PDB file of C-alpha atoms in Angstrom:
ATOM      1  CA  UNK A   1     308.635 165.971 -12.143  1.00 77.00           C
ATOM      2  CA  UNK A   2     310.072 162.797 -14.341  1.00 83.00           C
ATOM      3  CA  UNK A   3     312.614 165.563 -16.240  1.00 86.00           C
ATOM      4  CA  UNK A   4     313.434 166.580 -12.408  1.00 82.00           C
ATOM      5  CA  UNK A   5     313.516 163.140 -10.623  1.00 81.00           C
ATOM      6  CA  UNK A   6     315.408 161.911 -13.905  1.00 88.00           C
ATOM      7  CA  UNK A   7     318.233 164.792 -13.525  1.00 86.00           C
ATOM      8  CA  UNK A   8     319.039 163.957  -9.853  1.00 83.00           C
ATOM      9  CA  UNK A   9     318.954 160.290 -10.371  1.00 86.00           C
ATOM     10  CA  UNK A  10     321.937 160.811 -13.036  1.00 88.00           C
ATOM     11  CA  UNK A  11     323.760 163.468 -11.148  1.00 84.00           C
ATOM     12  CA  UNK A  12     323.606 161.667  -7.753  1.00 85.00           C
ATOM     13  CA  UNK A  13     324.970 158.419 -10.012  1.00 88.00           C
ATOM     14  CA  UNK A  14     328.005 160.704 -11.271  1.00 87.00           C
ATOM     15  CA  UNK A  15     328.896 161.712  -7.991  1.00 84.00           C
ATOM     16  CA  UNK A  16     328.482 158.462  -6.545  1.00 86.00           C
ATOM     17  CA  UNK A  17     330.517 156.978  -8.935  1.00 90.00           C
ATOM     18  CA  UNK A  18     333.420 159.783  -8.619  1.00 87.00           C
ATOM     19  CA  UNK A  19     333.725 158.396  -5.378  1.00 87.00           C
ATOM     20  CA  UNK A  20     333.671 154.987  -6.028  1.00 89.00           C
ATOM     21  CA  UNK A  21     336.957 155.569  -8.383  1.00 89.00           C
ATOM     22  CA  UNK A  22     338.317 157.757  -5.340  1.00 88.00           C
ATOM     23  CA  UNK A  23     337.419 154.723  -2.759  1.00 90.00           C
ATOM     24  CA  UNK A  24     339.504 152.309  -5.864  1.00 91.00           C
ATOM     25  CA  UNK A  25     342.065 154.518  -6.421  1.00 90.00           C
ATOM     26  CA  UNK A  26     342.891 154.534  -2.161  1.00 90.00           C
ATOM     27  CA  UNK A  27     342.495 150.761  -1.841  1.00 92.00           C
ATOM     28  CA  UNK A  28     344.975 151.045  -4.628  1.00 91.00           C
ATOM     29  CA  UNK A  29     347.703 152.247  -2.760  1.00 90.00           C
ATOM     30  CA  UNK A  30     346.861 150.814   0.655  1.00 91.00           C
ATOM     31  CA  UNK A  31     347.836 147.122  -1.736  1.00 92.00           C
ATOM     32  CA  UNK A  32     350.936 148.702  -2.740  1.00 92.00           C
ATOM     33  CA  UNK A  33     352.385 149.689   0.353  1.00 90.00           C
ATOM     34  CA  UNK A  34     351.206 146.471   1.739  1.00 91.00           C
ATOM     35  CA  UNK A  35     353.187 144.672  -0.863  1.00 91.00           C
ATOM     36  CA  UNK A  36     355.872 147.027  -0.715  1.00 90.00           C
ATOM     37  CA  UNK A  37     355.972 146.033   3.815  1.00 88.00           C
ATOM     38  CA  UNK A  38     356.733 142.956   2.804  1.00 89.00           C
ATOM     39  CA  UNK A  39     359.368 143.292   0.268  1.00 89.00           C
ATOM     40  CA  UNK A  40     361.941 142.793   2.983  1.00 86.00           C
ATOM     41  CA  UNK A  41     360.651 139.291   4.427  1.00 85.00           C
ATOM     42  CA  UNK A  42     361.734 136.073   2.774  1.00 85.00           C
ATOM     43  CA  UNK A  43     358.320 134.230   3.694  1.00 88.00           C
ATOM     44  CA  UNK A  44     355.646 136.805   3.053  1.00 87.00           C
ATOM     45  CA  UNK A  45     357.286 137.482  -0.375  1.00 88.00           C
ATOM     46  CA  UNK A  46     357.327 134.077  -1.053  1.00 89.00           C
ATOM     47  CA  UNK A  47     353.822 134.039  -0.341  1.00 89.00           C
ATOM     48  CA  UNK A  48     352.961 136.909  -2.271  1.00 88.00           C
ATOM     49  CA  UNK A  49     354.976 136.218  -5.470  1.00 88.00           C
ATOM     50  CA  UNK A  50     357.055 139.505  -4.822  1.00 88.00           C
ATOM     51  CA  UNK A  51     360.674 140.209  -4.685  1.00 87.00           C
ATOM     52  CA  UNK A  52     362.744 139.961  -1.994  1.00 86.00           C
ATOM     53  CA  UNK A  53     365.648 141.410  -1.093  1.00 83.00           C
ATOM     54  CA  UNK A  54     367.664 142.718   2.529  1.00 84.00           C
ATOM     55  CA  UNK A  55     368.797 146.085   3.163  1.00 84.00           C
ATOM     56  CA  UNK A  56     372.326 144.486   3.812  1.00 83.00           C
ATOM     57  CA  UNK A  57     374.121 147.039   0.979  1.00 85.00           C
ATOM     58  CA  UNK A  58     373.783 150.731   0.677  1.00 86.00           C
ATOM     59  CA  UNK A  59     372.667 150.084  -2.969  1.00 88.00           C
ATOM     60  CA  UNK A  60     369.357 148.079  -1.846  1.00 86.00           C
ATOM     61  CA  UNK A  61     368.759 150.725   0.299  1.00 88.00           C
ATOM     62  CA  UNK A  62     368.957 153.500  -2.172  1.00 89.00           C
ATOM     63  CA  UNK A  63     366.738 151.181  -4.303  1.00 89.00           C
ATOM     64  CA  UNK A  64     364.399 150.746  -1.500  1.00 89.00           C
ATOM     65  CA  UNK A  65     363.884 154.472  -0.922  1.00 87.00           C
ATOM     66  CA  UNK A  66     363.266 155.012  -4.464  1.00 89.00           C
ATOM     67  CA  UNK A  67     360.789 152.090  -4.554  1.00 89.00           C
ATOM     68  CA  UNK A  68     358.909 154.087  -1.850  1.00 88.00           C
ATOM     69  CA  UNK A  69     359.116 157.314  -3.341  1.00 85.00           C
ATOM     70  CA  UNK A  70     357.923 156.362  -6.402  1.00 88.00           C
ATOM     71  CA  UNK A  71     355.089 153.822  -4.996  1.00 88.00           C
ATOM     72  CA  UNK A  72     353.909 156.728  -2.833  1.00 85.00           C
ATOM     73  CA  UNK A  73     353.434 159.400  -5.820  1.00 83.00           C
ATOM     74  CA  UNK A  74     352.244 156.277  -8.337  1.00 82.00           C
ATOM     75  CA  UNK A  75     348.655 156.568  -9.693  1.00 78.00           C
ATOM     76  CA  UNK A  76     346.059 159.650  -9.902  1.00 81.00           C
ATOM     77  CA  UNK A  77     347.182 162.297  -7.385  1.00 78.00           C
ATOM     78  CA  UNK A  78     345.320 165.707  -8.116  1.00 80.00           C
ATOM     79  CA  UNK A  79     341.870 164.276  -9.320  1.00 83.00           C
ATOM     80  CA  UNK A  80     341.313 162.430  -6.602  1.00 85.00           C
ATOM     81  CA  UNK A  81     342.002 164.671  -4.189  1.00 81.00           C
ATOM     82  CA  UNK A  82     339.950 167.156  -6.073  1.00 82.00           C
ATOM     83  CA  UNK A  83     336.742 164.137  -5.776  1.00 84.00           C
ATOM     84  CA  UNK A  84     337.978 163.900  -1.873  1.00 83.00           C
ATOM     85  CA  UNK A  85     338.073 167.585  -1.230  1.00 80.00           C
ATOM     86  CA  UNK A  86     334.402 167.979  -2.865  1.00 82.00           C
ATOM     87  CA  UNK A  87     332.808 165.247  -1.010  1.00 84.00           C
ATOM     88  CA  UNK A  88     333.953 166.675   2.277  1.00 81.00           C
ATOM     89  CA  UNK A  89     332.676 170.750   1.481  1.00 80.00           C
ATOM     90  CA  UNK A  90     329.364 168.291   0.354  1.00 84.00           C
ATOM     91  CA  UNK A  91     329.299 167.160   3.632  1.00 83.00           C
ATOM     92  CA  UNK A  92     329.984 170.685   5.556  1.00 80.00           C
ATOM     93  CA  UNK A  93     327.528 172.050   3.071  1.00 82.00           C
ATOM     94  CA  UNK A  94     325.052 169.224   4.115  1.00 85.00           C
ATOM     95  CA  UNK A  95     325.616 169.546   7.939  1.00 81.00           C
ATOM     96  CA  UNK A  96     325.554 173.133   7.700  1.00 79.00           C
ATOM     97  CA  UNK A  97     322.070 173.364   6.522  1.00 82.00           C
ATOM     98  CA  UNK A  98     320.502 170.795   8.741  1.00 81.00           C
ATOM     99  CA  UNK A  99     322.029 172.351  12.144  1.00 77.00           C
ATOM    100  CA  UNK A 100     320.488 176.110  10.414  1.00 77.00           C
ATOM    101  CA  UNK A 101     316.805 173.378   9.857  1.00 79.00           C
ATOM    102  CA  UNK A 102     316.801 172.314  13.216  1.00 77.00           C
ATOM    103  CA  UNK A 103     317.629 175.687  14.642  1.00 72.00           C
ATOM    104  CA  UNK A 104     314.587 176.961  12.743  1.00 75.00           C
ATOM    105  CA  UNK A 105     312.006 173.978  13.863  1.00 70.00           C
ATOM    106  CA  UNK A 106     313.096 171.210  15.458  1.00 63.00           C
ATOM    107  CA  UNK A 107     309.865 169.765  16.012  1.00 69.00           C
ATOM    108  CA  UNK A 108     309.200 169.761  12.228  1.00 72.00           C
ATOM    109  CA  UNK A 109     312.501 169.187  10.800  1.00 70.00           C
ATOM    110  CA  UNK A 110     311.444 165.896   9.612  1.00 74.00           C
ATOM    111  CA  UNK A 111     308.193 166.529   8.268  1.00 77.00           C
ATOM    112  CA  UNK A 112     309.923 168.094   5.215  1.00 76.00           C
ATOM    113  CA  UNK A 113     310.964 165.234   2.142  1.00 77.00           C
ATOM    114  CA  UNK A 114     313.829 167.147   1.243  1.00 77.00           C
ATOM    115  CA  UNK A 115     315.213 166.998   5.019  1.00 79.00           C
ATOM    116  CA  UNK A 116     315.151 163.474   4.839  1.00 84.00           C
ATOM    117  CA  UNK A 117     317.016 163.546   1.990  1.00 84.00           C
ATOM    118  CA  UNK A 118     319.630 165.862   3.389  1.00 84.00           C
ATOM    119  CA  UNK A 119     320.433 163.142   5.866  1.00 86.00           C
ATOM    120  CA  UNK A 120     320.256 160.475   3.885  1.00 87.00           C
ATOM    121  CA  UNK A 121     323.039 162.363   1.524  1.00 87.00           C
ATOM    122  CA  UNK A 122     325.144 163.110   5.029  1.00 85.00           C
ATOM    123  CA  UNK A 123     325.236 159.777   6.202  1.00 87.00           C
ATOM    124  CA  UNK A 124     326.396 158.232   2.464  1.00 87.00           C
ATOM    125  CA  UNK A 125     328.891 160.965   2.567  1.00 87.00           C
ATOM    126  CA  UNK A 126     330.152 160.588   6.139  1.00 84.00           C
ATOM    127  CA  UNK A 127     330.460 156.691   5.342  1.00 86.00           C
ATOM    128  CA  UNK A 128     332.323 157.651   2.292  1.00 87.00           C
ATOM    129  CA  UNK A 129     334.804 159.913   4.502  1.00 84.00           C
ATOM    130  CA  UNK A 130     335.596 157.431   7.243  1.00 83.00           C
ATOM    131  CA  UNK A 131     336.262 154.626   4.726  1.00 87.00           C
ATOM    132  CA  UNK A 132     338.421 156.540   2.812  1.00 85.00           C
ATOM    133  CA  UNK A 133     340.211 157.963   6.160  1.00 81.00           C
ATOM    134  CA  UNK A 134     340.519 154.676   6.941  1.00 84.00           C
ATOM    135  CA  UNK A 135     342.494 153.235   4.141  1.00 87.00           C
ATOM    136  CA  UNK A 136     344.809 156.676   3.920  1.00 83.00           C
ATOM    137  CA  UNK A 137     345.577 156.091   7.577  1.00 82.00           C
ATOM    138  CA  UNK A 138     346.635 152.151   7.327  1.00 86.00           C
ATOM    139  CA  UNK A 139     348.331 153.208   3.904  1.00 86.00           C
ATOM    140  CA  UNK A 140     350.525 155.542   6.119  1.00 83.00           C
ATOM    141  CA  UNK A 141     350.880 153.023   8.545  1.00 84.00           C
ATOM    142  CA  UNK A 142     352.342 150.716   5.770  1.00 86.00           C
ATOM    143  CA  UNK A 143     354.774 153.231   4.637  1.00 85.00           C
ATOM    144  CA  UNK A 144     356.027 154.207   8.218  1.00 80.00           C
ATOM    145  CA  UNK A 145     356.661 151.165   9.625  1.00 80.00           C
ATOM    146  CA  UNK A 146     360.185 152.151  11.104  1.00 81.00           C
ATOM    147  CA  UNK A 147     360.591 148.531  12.209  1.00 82.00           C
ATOM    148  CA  UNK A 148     361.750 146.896   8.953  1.00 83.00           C
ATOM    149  CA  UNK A 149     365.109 149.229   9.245  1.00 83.00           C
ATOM    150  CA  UNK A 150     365.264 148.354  12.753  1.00 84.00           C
ATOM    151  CA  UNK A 151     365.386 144.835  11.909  1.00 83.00           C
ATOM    152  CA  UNK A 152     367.823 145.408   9.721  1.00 84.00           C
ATOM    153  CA  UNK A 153     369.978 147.198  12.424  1.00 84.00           C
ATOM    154  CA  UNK A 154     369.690 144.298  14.493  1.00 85.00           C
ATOM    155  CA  UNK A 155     369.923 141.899  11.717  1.00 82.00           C
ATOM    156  CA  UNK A 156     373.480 143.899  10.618  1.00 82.00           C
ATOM    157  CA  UNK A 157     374.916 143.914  14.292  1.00 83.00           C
ATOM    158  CA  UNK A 158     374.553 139.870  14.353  1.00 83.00           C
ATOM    159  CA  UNK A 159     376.324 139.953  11.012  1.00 82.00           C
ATOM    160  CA  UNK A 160     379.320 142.043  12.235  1.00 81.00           C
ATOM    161  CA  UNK A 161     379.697 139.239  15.235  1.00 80.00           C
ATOM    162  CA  UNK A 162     380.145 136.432  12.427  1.00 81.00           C
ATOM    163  CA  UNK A 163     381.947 137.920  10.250  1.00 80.00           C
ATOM    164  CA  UNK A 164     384.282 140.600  12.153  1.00 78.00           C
ATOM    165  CA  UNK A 165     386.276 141.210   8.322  1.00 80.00           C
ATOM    166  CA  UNK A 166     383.289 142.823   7.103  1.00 79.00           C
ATOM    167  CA  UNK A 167     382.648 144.980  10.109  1.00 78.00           C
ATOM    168  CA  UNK A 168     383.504 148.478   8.249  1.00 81.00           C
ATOM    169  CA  UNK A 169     381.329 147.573   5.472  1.00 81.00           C
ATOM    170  CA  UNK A 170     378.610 146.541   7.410  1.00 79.00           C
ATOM    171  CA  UNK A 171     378.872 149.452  10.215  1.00 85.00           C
ATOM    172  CA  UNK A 172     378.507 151.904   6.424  1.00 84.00           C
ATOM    173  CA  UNK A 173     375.427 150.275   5.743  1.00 85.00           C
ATOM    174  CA  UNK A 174     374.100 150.329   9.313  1.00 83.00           C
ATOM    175  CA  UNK A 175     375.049 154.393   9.378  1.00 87.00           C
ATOM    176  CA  UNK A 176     372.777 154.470   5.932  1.00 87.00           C
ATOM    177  CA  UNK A 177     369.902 152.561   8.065  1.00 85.00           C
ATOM    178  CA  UNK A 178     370.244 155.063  10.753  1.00 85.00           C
ATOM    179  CA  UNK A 179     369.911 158.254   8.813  1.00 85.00           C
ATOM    180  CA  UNK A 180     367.269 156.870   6.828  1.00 84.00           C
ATOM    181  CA  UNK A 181     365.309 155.977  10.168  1.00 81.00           C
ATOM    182  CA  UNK A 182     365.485 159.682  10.784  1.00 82.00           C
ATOM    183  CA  UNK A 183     364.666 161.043   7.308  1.00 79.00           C
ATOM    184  CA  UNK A 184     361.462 158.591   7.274  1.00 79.00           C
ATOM    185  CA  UNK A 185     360.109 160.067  10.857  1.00 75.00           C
ATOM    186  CA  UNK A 186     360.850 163.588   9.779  1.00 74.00           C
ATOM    187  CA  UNK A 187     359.402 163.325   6.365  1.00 69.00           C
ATOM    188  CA  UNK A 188     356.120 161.292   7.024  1.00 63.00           C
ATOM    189  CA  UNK A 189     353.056 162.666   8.605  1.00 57.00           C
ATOM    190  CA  UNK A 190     349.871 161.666  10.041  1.00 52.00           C
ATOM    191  CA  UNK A 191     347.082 160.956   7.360  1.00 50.00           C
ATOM    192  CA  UNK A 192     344.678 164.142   6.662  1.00 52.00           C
ATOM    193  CA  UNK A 193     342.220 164.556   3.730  1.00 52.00           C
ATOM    194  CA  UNK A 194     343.511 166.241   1.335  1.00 46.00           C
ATOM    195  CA  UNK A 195     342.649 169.259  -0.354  1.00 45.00           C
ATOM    196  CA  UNK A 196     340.741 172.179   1.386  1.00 44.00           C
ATOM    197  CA  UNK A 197     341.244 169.986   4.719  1.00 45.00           C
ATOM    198  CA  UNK A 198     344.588 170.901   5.186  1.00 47.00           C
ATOM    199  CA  UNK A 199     344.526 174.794   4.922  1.00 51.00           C
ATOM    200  CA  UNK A 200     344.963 175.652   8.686  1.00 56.00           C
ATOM    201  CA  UNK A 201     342.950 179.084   8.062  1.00 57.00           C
ATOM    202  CA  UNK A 202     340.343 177.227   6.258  1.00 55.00           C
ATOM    203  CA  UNK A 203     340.064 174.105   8.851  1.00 55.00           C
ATOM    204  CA  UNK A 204     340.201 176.587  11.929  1.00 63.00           C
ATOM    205  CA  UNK A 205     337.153 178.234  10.435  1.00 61.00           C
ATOM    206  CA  UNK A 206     335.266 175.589   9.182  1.00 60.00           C
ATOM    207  CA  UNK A 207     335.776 174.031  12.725  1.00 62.00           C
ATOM    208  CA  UNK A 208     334.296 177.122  14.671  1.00 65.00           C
ATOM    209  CA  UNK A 209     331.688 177.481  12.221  1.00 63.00           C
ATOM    210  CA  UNK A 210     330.491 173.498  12.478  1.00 62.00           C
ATOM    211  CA  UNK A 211     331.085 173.711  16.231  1.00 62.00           C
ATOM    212  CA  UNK A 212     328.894 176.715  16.889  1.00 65.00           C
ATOM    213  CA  UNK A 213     325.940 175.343  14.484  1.00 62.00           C
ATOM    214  CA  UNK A 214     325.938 172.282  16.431  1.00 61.00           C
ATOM    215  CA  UNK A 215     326.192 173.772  20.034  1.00 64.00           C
ATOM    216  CA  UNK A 216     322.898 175.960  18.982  1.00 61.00           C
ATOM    217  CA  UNK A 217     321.407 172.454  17.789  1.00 58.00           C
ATOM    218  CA  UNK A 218     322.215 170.708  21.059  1.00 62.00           C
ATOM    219  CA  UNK A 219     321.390 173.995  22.856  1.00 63.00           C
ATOM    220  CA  UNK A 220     318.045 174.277  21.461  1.00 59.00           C
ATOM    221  CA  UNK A 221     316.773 170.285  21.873  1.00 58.00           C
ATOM    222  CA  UNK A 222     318.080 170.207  25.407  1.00 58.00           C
ATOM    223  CA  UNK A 223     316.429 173.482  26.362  1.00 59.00           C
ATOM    224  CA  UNK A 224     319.541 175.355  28.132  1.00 52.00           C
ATOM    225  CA  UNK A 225     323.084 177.259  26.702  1.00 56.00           C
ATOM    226  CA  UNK A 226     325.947 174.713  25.873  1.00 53.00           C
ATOM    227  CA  UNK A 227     329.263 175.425  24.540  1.00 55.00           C
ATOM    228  CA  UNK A 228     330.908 173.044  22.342  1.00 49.00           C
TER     229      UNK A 228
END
């Protein structure tokens, strides 16, 4: 029982702490794109001890695009969405076999220790998921804000009123803003977890198979057929 209790201890510290570096690794890159949202404003970069720079010349925005690019790939890529990808099968896994417990018996589902520790595992995991959702989504957010280039735009059409000798320079650069606009809304994507999570065949059929568990769950507590 000590060889036993000792084995889980240390593998449910390794997996813990896999996701720990995961949860690091995403705050990580939610700092650089906030850094990298403010490259383009005088006073937060002044307040964050960053460059600064306007996307007034077609060469600061080719550097600016590169900057993202290379931001957005910087860091661990593979390994943590390997961690990501195993902590949400965990969780299926998990769910899975409490819907199939409480389809057996119900009414003793938590008389059993190892139940109990079945949910305690869900809800870690589940926490785990939405934090890390969390910071992928605002992350995305920081990378798609559209309304620095719009800025720009408008910042570039004032320009072209003062100074009306620059106005085919400036209307180049404000073409450049324009297509890059585009390029940005085409490329970018909502935030998904990575890994299994984004197989369409995969999703579709984890998503009837978690749907159907949990309609027999609710379908058996409530006492009459639902479908979820």
């Amino acid at each position: 029982s000590a060889i036993n209790f000792l084995e889980r201890l240390c593998l449910t510290w390794m997996f813990f702490f896999m996701m720990c570096v995961a949860e690091r690794t995403y705050k990580q890159r939610f700092l650089f794109a906030k850094l990298f949202s403010h490259i383009t404003s005088a006073r937060k970069a002044r307040k964050y001890e960053i460059p600064h720079f306007r996307l007034k010349k077609v060469e600061n925005i080719k550097i600016w695009l590169s900057l993202r690019s290379y931001l957005k790939r910087r860091g661990p890529q593979r390994s943590v969405d390997v961690v990501v990808s195993s902590i949400f099968l965990l969780a299926l896994s998990i769910a899975f076999i409490c819907c199939a417990q409480v389809l057996k018996g119900h009414k003793t589902f938590l008389n059993a220790a190892h139940n109990w520790e079945f949910l305690i595992w869900e809800a870690a995991l589940l926490l785990f998921l939405l934090r890390l959702a969390s910071l992928g989504s605002e992350t995305n957010k920081k990378y798609s804000n559209i309304s620095i280039l719009l800025t720009e735009q408008i910042n570039l059409y004032l320009k072209m009123e003062k100074k009306p000798n620059k106005k085919e320079q400036l209307s180049l650069v404000n073409s450049v803003l324009k297509l890059s606009t585009k390029l940005l809304k085409e490329l970018d994507t909502p935030f998904r977890l990575y890994g299994l999570t984004m197989n369409p065949l995969i999703y579709n059929i984890t998503r009837v198979v978690i749907l159907s568990a949990v309609s027999g769950v609710i379908s058996d507590l409530l006492g009459f057929n639902i479908r979820v």
